[in-house]
Coordinates of C-alpha atoms and ligand atoms in Angstrom, one line a residue:
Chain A
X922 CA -10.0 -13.6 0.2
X923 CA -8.9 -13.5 3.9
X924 CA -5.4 -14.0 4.5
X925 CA -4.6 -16.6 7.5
X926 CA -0.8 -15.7 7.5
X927 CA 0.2 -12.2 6.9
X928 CA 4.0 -12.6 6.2
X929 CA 3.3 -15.6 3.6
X930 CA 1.2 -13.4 1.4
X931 CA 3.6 -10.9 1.6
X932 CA 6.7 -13.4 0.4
X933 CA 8.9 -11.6 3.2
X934 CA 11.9 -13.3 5.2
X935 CA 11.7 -13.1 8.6
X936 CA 14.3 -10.6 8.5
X937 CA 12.7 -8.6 6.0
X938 CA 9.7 -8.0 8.2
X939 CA 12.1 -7.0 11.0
X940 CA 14.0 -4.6 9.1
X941 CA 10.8 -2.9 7.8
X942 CA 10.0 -2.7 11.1
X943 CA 13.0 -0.8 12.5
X944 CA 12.4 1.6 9.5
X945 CA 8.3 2.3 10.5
X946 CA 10.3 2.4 14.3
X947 CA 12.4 5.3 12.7
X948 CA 9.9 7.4 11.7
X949 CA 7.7 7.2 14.7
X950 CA 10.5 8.0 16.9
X951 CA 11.6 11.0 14.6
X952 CA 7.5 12.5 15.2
X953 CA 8.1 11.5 18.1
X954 CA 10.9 13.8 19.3
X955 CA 10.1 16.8 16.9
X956 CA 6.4 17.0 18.6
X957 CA 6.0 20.3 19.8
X958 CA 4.8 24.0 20.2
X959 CA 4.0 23.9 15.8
X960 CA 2.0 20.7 16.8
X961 CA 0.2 22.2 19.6
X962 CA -0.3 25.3 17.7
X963 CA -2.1 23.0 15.0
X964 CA -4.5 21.3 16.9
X965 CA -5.3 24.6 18.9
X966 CA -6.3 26.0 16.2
X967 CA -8.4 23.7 14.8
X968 CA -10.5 23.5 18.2
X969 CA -10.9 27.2 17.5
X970 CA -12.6 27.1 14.1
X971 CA -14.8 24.6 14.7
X972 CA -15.8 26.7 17.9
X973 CA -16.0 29.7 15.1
X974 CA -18.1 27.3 13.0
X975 CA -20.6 26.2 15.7
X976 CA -21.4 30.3 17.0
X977 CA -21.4 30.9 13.2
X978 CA -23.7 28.4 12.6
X979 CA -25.9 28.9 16.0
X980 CA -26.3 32.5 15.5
X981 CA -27.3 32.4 12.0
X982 CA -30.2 30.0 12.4
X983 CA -31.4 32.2 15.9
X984 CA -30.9 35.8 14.1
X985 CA -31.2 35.1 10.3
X986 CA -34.1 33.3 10.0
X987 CA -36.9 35.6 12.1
X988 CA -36.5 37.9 8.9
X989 CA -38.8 36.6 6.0
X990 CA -36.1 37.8 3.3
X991 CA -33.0 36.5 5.2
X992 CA -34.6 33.0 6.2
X993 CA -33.9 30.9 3.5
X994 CA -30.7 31.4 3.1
X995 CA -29.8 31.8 6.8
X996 CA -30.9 27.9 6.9
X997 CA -28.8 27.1 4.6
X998 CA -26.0 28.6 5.7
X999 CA -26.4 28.0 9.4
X1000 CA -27.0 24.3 8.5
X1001 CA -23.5 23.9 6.3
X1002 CA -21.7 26.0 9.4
X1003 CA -22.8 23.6 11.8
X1004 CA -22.6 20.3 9.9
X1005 CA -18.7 21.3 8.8
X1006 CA -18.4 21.9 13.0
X1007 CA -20.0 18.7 13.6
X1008 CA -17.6 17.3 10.9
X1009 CA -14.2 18.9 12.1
X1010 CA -15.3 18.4 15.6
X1011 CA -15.9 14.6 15.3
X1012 CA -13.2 13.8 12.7
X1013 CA -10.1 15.8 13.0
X1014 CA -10.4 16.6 16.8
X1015 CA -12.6 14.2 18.9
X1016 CA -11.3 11.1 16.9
X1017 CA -7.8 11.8 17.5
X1018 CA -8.0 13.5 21.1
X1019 CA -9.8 10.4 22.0
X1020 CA -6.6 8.1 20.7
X1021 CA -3.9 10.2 23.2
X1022 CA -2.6 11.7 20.0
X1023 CA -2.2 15.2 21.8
X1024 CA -2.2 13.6 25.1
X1025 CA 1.6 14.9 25.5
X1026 CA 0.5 18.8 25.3
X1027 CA -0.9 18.2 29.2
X1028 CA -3.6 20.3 28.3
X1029 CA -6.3 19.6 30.3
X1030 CA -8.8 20.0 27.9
X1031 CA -7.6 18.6 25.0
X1032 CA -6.8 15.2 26.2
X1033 CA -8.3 11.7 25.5
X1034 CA -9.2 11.2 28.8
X1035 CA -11.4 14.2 29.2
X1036 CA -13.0 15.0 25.7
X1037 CA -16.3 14.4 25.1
X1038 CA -17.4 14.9 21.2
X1039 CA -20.1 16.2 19.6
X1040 CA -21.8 12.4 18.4
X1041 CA -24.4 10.1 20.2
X1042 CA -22.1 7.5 21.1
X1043 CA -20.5 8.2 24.8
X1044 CA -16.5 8.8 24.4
X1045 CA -15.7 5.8 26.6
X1046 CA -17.2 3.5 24.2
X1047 CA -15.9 4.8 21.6
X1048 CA -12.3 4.6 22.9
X1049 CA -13.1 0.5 23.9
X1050 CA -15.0 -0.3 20.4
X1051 CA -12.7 2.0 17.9
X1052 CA -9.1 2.6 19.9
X1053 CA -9.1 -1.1 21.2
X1054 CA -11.0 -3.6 19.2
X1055 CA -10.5 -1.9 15.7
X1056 CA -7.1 -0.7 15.9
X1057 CA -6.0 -4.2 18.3
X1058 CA -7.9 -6.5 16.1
X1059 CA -7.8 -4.5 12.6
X1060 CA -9.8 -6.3 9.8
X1061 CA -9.6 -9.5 11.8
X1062 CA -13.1 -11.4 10.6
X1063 CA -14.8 -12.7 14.0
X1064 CA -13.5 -9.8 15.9
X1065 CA -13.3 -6.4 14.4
X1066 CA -16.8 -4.9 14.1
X1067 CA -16.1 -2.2 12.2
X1068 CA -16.1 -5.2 9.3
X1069 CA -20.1 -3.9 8.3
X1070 CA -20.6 -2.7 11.6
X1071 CA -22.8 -6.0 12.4
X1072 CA -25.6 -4.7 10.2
X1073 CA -23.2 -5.1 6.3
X1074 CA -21.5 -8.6 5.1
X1075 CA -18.0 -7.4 3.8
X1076 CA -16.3 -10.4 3.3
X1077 CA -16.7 -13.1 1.3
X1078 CA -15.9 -15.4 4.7
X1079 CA -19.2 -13.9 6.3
X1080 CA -21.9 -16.7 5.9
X1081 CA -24.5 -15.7 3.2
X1082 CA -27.9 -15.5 4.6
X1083 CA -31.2 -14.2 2.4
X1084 CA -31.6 -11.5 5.0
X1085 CA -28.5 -9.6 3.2
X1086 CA -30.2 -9.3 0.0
X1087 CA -31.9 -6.2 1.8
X1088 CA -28.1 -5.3 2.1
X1089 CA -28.2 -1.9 0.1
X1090 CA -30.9 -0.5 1.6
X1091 CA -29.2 -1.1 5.3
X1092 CA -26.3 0.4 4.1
X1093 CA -28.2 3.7 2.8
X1094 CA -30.0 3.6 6.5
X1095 CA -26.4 3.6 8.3
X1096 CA -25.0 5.9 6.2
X1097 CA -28.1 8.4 7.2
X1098 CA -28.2 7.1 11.1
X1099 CA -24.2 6.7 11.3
X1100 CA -24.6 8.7 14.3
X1101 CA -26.4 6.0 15.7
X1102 CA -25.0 3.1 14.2
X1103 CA -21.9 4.6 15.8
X1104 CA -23.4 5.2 19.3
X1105 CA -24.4 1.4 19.1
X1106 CA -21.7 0.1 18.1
X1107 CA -19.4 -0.6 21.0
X1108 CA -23.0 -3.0 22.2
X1109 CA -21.8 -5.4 20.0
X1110 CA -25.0 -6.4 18.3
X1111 CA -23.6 -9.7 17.2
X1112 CA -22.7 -11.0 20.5
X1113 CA -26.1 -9.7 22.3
X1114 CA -28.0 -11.4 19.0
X1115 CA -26.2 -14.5 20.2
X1116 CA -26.8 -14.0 24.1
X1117 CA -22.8 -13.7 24.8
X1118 CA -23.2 -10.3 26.0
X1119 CA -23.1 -9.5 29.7
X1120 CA -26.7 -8.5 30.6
X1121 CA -24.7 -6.2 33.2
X1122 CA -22.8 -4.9 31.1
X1123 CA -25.0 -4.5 27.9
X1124 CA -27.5 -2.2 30.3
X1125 CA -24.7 -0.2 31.9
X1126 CA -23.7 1.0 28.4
X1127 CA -27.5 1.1 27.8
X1128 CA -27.7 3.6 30.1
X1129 CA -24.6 5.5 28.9
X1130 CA -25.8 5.9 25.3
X1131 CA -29.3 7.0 26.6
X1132 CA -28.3 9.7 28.2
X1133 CA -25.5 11.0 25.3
X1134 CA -28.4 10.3 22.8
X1135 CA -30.8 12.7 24.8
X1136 CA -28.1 15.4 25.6
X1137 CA -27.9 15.8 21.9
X1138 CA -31.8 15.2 21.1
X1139 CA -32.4 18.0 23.3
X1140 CA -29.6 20.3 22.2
X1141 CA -30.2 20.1 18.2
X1142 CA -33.7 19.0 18.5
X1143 CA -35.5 21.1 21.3
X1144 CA -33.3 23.6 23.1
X1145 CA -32.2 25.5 19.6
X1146 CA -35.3 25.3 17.9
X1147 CA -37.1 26.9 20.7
X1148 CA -34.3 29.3 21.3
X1149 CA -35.5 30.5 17.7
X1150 CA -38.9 31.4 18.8
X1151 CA -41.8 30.9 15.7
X1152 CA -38.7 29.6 13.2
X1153 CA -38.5 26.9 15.4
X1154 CA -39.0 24.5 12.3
X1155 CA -36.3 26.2 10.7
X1156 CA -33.9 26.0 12.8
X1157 CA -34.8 22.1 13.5
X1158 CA -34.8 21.3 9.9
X1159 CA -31.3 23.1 9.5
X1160 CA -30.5 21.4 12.4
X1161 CA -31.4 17.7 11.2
X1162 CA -29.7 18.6 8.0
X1163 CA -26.2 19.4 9.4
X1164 CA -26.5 16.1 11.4
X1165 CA -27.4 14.0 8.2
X1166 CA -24.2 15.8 6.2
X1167 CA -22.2 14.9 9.3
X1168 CA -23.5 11.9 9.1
X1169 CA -23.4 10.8 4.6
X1170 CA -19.6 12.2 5.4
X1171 CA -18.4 10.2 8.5
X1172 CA -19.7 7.5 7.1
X1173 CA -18.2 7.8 3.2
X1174 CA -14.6 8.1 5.0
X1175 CA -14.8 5.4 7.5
X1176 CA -15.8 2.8 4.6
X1177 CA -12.7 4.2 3.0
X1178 CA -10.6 3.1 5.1
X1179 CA -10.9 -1.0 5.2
X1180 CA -13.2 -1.8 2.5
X1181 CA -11.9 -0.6 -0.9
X1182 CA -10.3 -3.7 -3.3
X1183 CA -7.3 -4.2 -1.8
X1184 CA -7.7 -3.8 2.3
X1185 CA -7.1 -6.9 3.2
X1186 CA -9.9 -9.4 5.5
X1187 CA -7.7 -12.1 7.9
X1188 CA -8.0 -14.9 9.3
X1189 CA -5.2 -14.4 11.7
X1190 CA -4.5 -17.1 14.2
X1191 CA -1.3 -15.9 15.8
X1192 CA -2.1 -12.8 17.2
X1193 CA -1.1 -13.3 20.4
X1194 CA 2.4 -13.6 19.5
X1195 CA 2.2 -11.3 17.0
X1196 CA 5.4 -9.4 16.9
X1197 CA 6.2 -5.5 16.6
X1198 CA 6.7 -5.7 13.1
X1199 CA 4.1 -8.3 12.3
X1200 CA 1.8 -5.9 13.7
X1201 CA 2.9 -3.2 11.5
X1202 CA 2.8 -5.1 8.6
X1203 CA -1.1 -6.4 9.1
X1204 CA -2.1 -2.6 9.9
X1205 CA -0.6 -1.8 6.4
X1206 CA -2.2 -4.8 4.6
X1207 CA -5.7 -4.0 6.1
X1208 CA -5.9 -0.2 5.3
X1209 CA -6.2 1.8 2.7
X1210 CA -5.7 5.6 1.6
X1211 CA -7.4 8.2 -0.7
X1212 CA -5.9 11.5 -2.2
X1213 CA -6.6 14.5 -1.9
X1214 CA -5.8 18.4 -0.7
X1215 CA -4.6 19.9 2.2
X1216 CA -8.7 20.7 3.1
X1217 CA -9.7 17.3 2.4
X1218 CA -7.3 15.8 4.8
X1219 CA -8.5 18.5 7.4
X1220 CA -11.7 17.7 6.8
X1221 CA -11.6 13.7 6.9
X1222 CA -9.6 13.7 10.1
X1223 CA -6.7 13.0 8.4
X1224 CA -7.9 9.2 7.9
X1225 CA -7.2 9.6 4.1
X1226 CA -3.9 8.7 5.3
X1227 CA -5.4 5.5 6.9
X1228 CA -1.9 3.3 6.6
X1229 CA -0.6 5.7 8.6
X1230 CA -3.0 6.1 11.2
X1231 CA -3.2 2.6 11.7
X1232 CA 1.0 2.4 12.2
X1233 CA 0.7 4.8 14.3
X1234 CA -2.8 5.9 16.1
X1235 CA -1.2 7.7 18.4
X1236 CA 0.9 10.0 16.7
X1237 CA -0.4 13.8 15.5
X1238 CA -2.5 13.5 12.6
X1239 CA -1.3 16.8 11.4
X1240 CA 2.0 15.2 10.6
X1241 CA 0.5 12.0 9.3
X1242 CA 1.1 13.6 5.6
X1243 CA 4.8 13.7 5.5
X1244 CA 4.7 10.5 7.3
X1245 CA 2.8 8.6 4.0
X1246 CA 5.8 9.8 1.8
X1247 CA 8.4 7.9 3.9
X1248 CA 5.4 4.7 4.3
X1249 CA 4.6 5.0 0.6
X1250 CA 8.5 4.5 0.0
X1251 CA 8.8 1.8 2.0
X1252 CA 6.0 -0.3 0.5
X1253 CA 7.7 0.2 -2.6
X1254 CA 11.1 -1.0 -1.1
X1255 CA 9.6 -4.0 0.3
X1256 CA 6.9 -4.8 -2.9
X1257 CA 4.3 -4.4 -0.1
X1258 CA 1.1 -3.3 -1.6
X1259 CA 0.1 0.5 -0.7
X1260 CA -3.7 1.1 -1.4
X1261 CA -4.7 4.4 -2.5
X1262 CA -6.9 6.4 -4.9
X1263 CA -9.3 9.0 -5.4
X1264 CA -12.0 9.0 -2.6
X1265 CA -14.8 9.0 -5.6
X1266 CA -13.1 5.7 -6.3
X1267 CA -12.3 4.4 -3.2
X1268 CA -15.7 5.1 -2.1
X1269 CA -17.1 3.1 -5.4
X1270 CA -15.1 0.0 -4.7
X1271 CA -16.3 -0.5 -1.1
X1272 CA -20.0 0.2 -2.6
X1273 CA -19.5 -2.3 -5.2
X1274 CA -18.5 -4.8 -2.4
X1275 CA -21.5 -4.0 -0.5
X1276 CA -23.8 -4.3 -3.6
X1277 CA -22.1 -7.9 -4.3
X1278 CA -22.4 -9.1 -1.0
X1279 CA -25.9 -9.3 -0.3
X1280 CA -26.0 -12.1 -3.3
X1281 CA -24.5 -15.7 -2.0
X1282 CA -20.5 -16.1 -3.2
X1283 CA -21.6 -18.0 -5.9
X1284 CA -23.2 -14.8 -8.1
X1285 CA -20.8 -12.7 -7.9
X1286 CA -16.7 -12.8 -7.9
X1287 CA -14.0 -11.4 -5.6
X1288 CA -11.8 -8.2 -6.6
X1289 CA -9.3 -8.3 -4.3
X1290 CA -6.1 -7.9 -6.2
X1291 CA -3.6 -11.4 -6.3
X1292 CA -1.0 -11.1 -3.2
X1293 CA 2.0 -10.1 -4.5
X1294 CA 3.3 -13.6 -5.1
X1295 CA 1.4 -16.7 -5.3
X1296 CA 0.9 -18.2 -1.3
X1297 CA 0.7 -21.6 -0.2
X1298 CA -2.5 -22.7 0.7
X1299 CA -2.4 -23.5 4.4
X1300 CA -5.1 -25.6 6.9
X1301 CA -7.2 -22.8 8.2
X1302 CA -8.0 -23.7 12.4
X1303 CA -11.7 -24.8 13.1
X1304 CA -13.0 -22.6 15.0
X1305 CA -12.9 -24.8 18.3
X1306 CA -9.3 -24.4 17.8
X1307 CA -9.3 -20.4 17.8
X1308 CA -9.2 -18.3 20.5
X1309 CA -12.5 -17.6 22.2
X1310 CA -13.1 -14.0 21.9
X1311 CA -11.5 -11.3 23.7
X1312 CA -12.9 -10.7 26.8
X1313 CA -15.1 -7.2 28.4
X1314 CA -13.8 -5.0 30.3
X1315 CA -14.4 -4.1 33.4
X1316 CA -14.8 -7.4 35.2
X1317 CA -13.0 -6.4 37.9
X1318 CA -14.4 -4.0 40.7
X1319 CA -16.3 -2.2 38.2
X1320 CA -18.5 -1.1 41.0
X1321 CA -15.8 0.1 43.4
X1322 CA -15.0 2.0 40.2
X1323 CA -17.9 4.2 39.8
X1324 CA -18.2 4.9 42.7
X1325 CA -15.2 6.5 43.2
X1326 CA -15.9 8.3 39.7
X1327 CA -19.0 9.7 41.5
X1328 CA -17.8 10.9 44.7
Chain B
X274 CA -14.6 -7.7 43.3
X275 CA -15.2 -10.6 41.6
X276 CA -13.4 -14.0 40.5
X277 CA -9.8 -13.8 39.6
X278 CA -9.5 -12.8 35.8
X279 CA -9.2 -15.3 33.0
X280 CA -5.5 -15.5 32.1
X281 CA -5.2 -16.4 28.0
X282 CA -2.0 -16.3 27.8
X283 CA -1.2 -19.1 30.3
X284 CA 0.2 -17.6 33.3
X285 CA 2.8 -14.4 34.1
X286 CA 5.4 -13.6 32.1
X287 CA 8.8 -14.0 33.7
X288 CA 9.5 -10.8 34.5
X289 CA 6.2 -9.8 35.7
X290 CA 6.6 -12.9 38.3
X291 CA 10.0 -11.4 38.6
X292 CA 8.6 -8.3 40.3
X293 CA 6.2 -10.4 43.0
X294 CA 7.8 -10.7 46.6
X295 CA 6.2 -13.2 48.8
X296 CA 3.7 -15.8 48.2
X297 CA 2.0 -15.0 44.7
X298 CA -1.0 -17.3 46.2
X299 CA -2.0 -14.8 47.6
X300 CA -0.3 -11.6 46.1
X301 CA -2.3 -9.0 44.3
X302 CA -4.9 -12.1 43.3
X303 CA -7.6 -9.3 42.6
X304 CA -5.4 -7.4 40.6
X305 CA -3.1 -9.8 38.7
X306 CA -4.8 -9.2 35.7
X307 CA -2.7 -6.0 35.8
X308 CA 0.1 -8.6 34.4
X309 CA -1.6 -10.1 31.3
X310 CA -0.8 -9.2 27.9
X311 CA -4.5 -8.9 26.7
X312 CA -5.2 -6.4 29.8
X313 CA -2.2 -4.3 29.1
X314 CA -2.8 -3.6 25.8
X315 CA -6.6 -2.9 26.4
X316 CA -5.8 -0.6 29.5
X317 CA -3.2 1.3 26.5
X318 CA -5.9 1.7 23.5
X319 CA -9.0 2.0 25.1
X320 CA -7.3 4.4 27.8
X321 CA -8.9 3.1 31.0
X322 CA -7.4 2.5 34.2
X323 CA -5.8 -1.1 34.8
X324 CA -6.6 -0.8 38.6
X325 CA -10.5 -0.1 38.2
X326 CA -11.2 -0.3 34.3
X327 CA -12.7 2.9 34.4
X328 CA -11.8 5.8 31.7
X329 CA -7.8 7.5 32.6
X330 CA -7.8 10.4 33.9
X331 CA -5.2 13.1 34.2
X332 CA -2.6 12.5 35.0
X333 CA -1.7 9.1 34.4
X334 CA -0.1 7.4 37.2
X335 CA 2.4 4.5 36.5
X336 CA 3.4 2.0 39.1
X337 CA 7.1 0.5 38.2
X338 CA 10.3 -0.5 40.1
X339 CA 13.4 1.8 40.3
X340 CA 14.8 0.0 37.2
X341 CA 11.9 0.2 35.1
X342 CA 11.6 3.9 36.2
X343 CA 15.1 4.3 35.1
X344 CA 14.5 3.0 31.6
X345 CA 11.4 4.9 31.4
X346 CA 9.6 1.3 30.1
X347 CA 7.0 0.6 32.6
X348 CA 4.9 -2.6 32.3
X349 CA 2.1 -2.2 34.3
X350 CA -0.8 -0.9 32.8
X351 CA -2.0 2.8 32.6
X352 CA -3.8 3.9 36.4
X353 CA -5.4 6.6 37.9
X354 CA -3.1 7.6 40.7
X355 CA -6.1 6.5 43.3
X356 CA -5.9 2.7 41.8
X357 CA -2.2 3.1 41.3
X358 CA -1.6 4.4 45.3
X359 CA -4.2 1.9 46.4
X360 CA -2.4 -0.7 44.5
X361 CA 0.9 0.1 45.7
X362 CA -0.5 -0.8 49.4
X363 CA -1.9 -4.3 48.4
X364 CA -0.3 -7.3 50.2
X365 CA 2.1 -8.9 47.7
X366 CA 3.1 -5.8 46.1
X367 CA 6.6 -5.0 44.9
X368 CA 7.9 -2.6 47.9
X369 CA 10.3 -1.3 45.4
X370 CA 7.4 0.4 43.2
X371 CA 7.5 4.0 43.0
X372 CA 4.8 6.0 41.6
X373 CA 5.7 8.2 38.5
X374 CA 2.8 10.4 36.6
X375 CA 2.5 11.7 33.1
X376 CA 0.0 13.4 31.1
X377 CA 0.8 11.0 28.1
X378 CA 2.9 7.9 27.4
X379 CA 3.8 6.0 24.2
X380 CA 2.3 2.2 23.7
X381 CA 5.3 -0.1 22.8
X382 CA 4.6 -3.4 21.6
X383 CA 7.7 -6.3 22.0
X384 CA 9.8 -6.7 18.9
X385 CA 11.5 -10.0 18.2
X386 CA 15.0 -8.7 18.7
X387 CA 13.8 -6.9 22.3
X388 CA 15.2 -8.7 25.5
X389 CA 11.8 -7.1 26.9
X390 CA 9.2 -10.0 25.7
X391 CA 6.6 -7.8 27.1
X392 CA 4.5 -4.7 26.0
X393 CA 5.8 -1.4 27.6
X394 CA 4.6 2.2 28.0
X395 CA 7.0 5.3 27.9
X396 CA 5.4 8.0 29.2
X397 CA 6.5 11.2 26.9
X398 CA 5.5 14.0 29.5
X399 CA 6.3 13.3 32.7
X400 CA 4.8 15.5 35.9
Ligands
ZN1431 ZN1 -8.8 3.4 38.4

């Protein structure tokens, strides 16, 4: 069920929402003004180890495998070095770099304007499809794309169409490819499928993801190998291995964090005059969390605290933990559902609503949970009377633009 | 450049018209889009420039009048300082602007009981 009116499902007064909203304010300004040299420290030290885990990982597939007695389980090694690298490197750091969460340090490295991550898809994509559309237009059906990533029906709003019966053997291909699906994902294949998409535009970022996708063809794919002499194989097979568990664990997390029973779909009308606290409350209803160690977190870019990243993408993820115990407590205060659960769980739920999906409406029911009171059924808009989707960017002396970026 | 942007939302916002001096017809045409809501908050998340929409840089560079500086709440979108400067010198621009730069700022969407009806960016590290 996709909810057209956020605050109606939730049975809040007006003032309710506004209260819970000065509270969420609170704890984002607290973070706010106790950032500092422990945060820095933090993230510093995470760009360490996964340097630490990607010489680890190189230099055991060069070295350990040109020994017959050492190879086998130099490859395996080397391959788990380099695909938790690939792992802390995409999810911990180039995720949140890439949302200004350590902007403040004025490091000029670690910053979201200048970090460039170990993935196919080019950082300036990522930061239009992820930071803007997802995070702007969270769960919203008709504009976020993360909702099955154009390839997946997720909601029971999509239109039913025989071609999703093939639907869990897509989803095993984009949980192997994520890396790809990824890197194509800001290209919007829905709107080129339709011939919205700016033919300009569509080639530019053509381009773009052409040349990210060879850099990293070449570096895992050719340059390594042959840096390994007659293991070549080894080293590519290793290679292709750390990319697929990279991959299978990207791609487990991110369905985490919208799809399990209980992450809400809408069918949200009003955003333009959405307010603060509107805002906050929609990025609650349309998330949801898992549990789990100190490691875990670490290891899933802190998104198993996915309520709170969504209230507040821009704020440290290393304090995003003692944020969910002040979040969890205010769900409670305001009868707001908070989703969580084991990841083995999670994980099962938003399977199960994959597996469900490629069968018409009819076959199969809904899990969502009921809203916390029952809502009154309300008109929803045609969709003549919806806003036309959002626009591109860069309509505006885009050339002018790159060429200053070139001289 | 191109066609003057779409405007969603209907027109400028009160105080964004606030800041224009002279004739808005022809005032910062090319770049009024630096005034709608929808390019604001896609300049913030998606961290590109709202002169050129190209990816930030560092430092950012903010463009706001000696008030808005005071307040630290700036309502123009994220630039580099090239776009900002270059801004700064259209015709129709606010002579009052001063240029301030940051390494980062904080995203502040309007809530109900804000006089400020628009979106506004605090930068947290000024340079
Ligand atoms: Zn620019």
């Amino acid at each position: 069920m996709a909810i057209s009116d956020v605050q109606e499902y939730t049975h809040l007064t007006d003032e309710e929402v506004e209260q819970l909203g000065r509270e969420l304010d609170a704890i984002r300004k607290e973070i706010e003004e106790s950032r500092g040299d422990s945060d820095a420290a933090y993230i510093n030290r995470m760009i360490r180890i996964q340097r630490y885990l990607a010489v680890a990982g190189r230099l055991t597939l060069l070295l350990g495998t040109q020994s017959k007695k050492t190879r086998v389980p130099a490859a395996i090694a080397g391959a788990t070095f380099l695909g938790l690298h690939k792992i802390l490197e995409n999810m911990e750091i180039g995720h949140n770099v890439m949302h200004g969460q350590w902007d403040w340090m004025n490091d000029p490295e670690i910053h979201s304007s200048n970090w460039e991550w170990d993935t196919a898809q080019p950082a300036e994509q990522w930061k239009h499809s992820h930071n803007y559309i997802h995070h702007q237009f969270t769960n919203v059906l008709g504009y976020d794309n993360d909702i099955g990533y154009g390839i997946l029906r997720m909601a029971r709003e999509q239109k039913w169409h025989p071609v999703y019966l093939g639907q869990p053997v897509y989803n095993a291909l984009l949980a192997s490819l994520f890396q790809w699906g990824v890197a194509l994902h800001d290209l919007d294949l829905e709107r080129i499928r339709k011939g919205e998409k700016d033919p300009k535009e569509m080639k530019r970022q053509l381009r773009q993801i052409g040349r990210k996708g060879r850099n990293q063809v070449l570096k895992d794919y050719v340059i390594y190998p042959a840096l390994s002499g007659r293991q070549w194989k080894t080293t590519l097979a290793a290679n292709a291995t750390a990319n697929l568990m990279r991959n299978l664990w990207a791609y487990v997390i991110i369905f985490c964090g919208h799809f399990p029973d209980g992450a809400l779909h809408f069918t949200e009308e009003e955003l333009e005059d959405e307010t603060r606290a509107e805002w906050y409350l929609r990025q609650m209803l349309g998330s949801a969390n898992f549990n789990g160690g100190p490691l875990l977190h670490i290891m899933s870019g802190n998104l198993g605290f996915q309520i709170e990243h969504h209230l507040f993408p821009d704020l440290p993820s290393n304090r995003y933990a003692e944020i969910s115990v002040k979040v969890r407590a205010l769900c409670e205060k305001y009868d707001i559902p908070y989703t969580t659960g084991p990841l083995y769980k999670q994980y099962g739920q938003a399977l199960r609503t994959i597996i469900k999906l490629s069968l018409p409406n009819g076959m199969t029911s809904s899990d969502q949970p009921e809203p916390p009171t029952p809502s009154r059924s309300r008109k929803r808009k045609s969709d003549s009377e919806r806003p036309s989707r959002i626009q591109e960017l860069g309509v505006w002396s885009r050339g002018k633009s790159t060429e200053r970026q070139a001289s | 450049m191109t066609s003057t942007p779409r405007n969603r939302t209907g027109g400028r916002s009160a105080l964004a018209a606030a800041r224009f001096r002279g004739d808005p017809g022809h005032a910062l045409t090319q770049a009024s889009r630096v005034h709608e809501r929808h390019w604001v908050t896609q300049c913030a998340l998606a961290r590109i420039c709202g002169g050129c929409a190209m990816s930030l840089g560092r430092p950012i560079a903010f463009l706001g009048t000696p008030d808005e500086v005071a307040r630290n709440a700036f309502h123009l979108p994220p630039m580099h300082t090239a776009c900002a400067e270059e801004l700064r010198r259209t015709p129709g621009a606010d002579p009052t602007w001063q240029l301030v730069t940051t390494a980062g700022f904080e995203f502040v969407r309007p809530a109900t009981e804000d006089l400020d009806r628009e979106p506004r960016f605090e930068p947290n590290s000024l340079l």
